[in-house]
Coordinates of C-alpha atoms and ligand atoms in Angstrom, one line a residue:
M68 CA -34.1 -55.7 -12.6
R69 CA -32.8 -53.5 -15.0
L70 CA -30.8 -56.1 -17.2
F71 CA -28.8 -55.8 -20.4
T72 CA -26.1 -58.0 -22.1
A73 CA -22.3 -57.0 -22.9
V74 CA -18.8 -58.3 -23.7
D75 CA -16.4 -56.6 -21.2
L76 CA -12.5 -55.0 -21.8
S77 CA -9.7 -56.2 -21.4
R78 CA -7.4 -54.2 -19.0
E79 CA -5.3 -53.1 -21.6
A80 CA -8.4 -52.1 -23.5
A81 CA -9.6 -50.4 -20.2
R82 CA -6.5 -48.9 -19.7
H83 CA -6.3 -47.2 -23.5
M84 CA -10.1 -46.3 -23.2
E85 CA -9.3 -43.8 -19.8
E86 CA -6.2 -42.2 -21.9
L87 CA -8.4 -41.6 -24.6
Q88 CA -11.1 -40.0 -22.1
K89 CA -8.2 -38.0 -20.6
G90 CA -7.3 -36.8 -24.3
C91 CA -11.6 -35.9 -24.6
R92 CA -11.9 -34.1 -21.4
T93 CA -9.4 -31.7 -23.3
V94 CA -10.9 -31.6 -26.7
L95 CA -14.6 -32.2 -26.2
P96 CA -16.1 -32.0 -22.8
C97 CA -18.6 -33.6 -22.0
Q98 CA -21.2 -33.5 -18.9
R99 CA -21.2 -37.0 -18.4
W100 CA -18.6 -39.1 -18.2
Q101 CA -18.7 -43.2 -18.4
K102 CA -16.3 -44.6 -15.3
I103 CA -13.4 -46.9 -16.5
E104 CA -14.8 -49.7 -14.3
N105 CA -18.4 -49.6 -16.0
M106 CA -17.2 -49.5 -19.9
H107 CA -18.8 -52.5 -21.6
L108 CA -20.0 -53.1 -24.7
T109 CA -23.8 -53.6 -25.1
L110 CA -25.3 -56.4 -27.4
H111 CA -28.9 -56.3 -25.8
F112 CA -30.3 -53.7 -23.7
L113 CA -33.5 -55.9 -21.7
G114 CA -34.6 -53.2 -19.7
E115 CA -36.4 -54.4 -16.8
V116 CA -36.7 -57.6 -16.4
E117 CA -39.2 -59.6 -13.3
E118 CA -36.5 -61.7 -10.8
S119 CA -38.6 -64.7 -11.5
E120 CA -37.6 -64.8 -15.2
I121 CA -34.2 -64.7 -15.3
P122 CA -33.4 -68.3 -14.5
S123 CA -35.3 -68.8 -17.9
L124 CA -33.1 -65.9 -19.3
Q125 CA -29.9 -67.3 -17.9
S126 CA -30.8 -70.6 -19.7
I127 CA -31.3 -69.2 -23.0
L128 CA -27.7 -67.1 -22.8
R129 CA -26.0 -70.6 -21.4
E130 CA -27.6 -72.5 -24.3
V131 CA -26.3 -69.9 -26.8
T132 CA -23.4 -68.6 -25.8
R133 CA -22.3 -72.9 -25.3
Q134 CA -22.1 -73.0 -29.3
S135 CA -20.8 -69.3 -30.1
P136 CA -17.0 -68.9 -30.6
A137 CA -15.4 -66.5 -28.8
F138 CA -13.6 -63.4 -30.8
F139 CA -10.9 -60.6 -30.8
L140 CA -12.3 -57.1 -30.6
E141 CA -10.4 -54.0 -31.7
F142 CA -10.7 -50.4 -31.2
N143 CA -11.3 -48.5 -34.5
D144 CA -12.0 -44.7 -34.0
W145 CA -14.5 -42.3 -32.4
G146 CA -18.0 -42.0 -33.2
A147 CA -21.3 -40.3 -31.9
F148 CA -25.0 -40.6 -31.3
P149 CA -27.4 -40.2 -32.8
N150 CA -25.1 -38.4 -35.6
E151 CA -21.5 -36.4 -35.5
T152 CA -23.8 -33.1 -36.4
R153 CA -25.6 -33.2 -33.2
P154 CA -24.0 -35.6 -30.8
R155 CA -25.6 -36.8 -27.8
V156 CA -23.5 -39.8 -26.4
I157 CA -19.5 -39.9 -27.8
W158 CA -18.2 -43.4 -28.2
I159 CA -14.8 -45.7 -29.3
G160 CA -16.3 -48.0 -32.2
V161 CA -14.9 -51.7 -33.0
K162 CA -13.6 -53.1 -36.2
E163 CA -16.6 -54.8 -38.0
Q164 CA -16.2 -58.9 -36.3
P165 CA -18.8 -61.2 -37.7
A166 CA -18.7 -63.5 -34.5
L167 CA -19.7 -60.5 -32.4
L168 CA -22.4 -59.7 -35.3
E169 CA -23.9 -63.6 -35.2
L170 CA -24.1 -63.5 -31.6
Q171 CA -26.2 -60.6 -31.2
R172 CA -28.2 -61.5 -34.2
T173 CA -28.4 -65.1 -33.1
L174 CA -29.8 -63.9 -29.3
A175 CA -32.0 -61.0 -30.8
P176 CA -35.2 -62.7 -31.3
A177 CA -34.7 -65.2 -27.8
L178 CA -34.5 -62.2 -26.1
Q179 CA -37.3 -60.3 -27.2
S180 CA -39.9 -61.7 -24.9
Y181 CA -37.7 -60.5 -22.0
G182 CA -37.9 -56.7 -23.0
Y183 CA -35.4 -56.8 -26.0
A184 CA -36.6 -54.1 -28.4
E185 CA -35.2 -54.7 -32.1
A186 CA -34.1 -51.5 -33.0
D187 CA -35.2 -49.6 -36.2
K188 CA -31.2 -49.0 -36.5
P189 CA -28.7 -51.0 -37.7
Y190 CA -26.8 -52.4 -34.5
V191 CA -23.5 -50.0 -34.0
P192 CA -21.0 -52.2 -31.5
H193 CA -19.5 -49.1 -29.5
I194 CA -18.3 -48.3 -26.1
T195 CA -19.9 -45.3 -24.6
M196 CA -17.1 -42.8 -23.8
G197 CA -19.2 -39.9 -22.5
R198 CA -23.1 -38.1 -23.1
N199 CA -24.1 -34.7 -23.3
P200 CA -20.7 -33.1 -25.0
K201 CA -20.4 -29.5 -25.2
G202 CA -19.8 -29.5 -28.2
N203 CA -19.4 -31.1 -31.7
D204 CA -16.0 -31.4 -33.1
I205 CA -15.4 -34.8 -33.3
A206 CA -12.9 -34.1 -36.2
A207 CA -11.2 -32.5 -33.5
L208 CA -10.9 -35.2 -31.4
R209 CA -9.9 -38.2 -34.4
Q210 CA -7.2 -35.7 -35.1
Q211 CA -6.3 -34.6 -31.4
V212 CA -6.7 -37.8 -29.6
P213 CA -5.5 -40.7 -32.0
V214 CA -7.2 -44.6 -31.1
Q215 CA -5.0 -46.8 -31.0
A216 CA -5.6 -50.4 -32.2
V217 CA -5.7 -51.9 -29.2
R218 CA -7.1 -55.7 -29.5
W219 CA -8.4 -58.3 -27.1
K220 CA -10.2 -61.4 -26.5
A221 CA -13.9 -61.4 -26.1
N222 CA -14.0 -64.7 -23.7
A223 CA -17.5 -64.1 -22.6
L224 CA -20.9 -62.7 -22.5
V225 CA -22.2 -61.1 -19.7
L226 CA -25.8 -60.5 -18.5
Y227 CA -25.4 -57.0 -16.4
Q228 CA -27.7 -55.5 -14.1
S229 CA -27.4 -51.5 -13.8
V230 CA -27.9 -50.6 -9.9
F231 CA -28.9 -47.2 -9.1
G232 CA -26.8 -45.8 -5.9
A233 CA -25.8 -42.3 -4.2
G234 CA -22.6 -43.1 -5.9
G235 CA -24.2 -43.1 -9.5
V236 CA -25.0 -46.3 -11.7
R237 CA -23.1 -49.4 -11.0
Y238 CA -23.6 -52.2 -13.3
R239 CA -23.4 -55.7 -11.5
A240 CA -22.5 -59.0 -13.4
V241 CA -25.4 -61.0 -13.0
E242 CA -23.6 -64.5 -14.7
R243 CA -20.6 -64.4 -17.0
F244 CA -21.4 -66.9 -20.0
P245 CA -17.9 -68.2 -21.1
L246 CA -18.1 -68.4 -25.0
T247 CA -16.2 -71.5 -27.1
T248 CA -12.4 -71.4 -27.6
Ligands
3AM223 O1 -23.6 -49.4 -24.2 P1 -23.8 -48.2 -23.6 O2 -23.4 -47.2 -22.6 O3 -24.0 -47.5 -24.8 O4 -26.9 -46.6 -22.8 C1 -27.1 -47.6 -22.7 C2 -26.2 -48.3 -22.3 O5 -25.7 -48.3 -23.3 C3 -28.7 -48.2 -22.9 O6 -28.2 -49.7 -22.2 C4 -26.5 -49.9 -21.3 C5 -26.9 -49.9 -20.6 O7 -27.1 -49.3 -19.9 N1 -30.0 -48.1 -22.3 C6 -30.5 -47.6 -21.6 N2 -31.9 -47.3 -22.0 C7 -32.3 -48.0 -22.9 C8 -33.1 -48.2 -24.1 N3 -34.0 -47.3 -23.6 C9 -30.5 -48.3 -23.8 N4 -30.4 -48.4 -24.9 C10 -31.7 -48.8 -25.8 N5 -33.0 -48.4 -25.3

């Protein structure tokens, strides 16, 4: 199973992402768009995990999240990977949140045996909007499609499975691990 961990958006946050995507369609069209129902903030991409390993992975996630506080996230601004000169992924970033970074950092070593590979670049929390933009004018996006500081509570870490089907990729929640409140 192809797995990753992520935090969901609130309904209000997803609604704003939808508005931002409409604006992005006019200012900086992408070849591939993230479906609204698929939007999430990834913490760890694990890749293929054997089904037999999933129960132990779940118990690690349960153990750590039980001791980790819930936190608030807030949209920040547009961003791009690998950089804004030659963007391949267009995303919306969130304001720095130490509890999110702490959760990501705490889990990272424990998830390495399940395929998580620590990137050589720092972790940049983001919500993917679209891929392969036909242009690179991120400055125009910032100016013409302003991001509102929508704030929402991240109550849980979710283990997601990427499922490939006729309608494209779909993310199925394998389990939600509540954070402490
Ligand atoms: O949350 P986003 O959309 O940025 O790009 C993939 C997506 O990230 C990323 O994992 C998330 C869920 O699919 N992803 C896919 N393949 C990856 C890889 N080989 C990867 N991240 C790192 N390495």
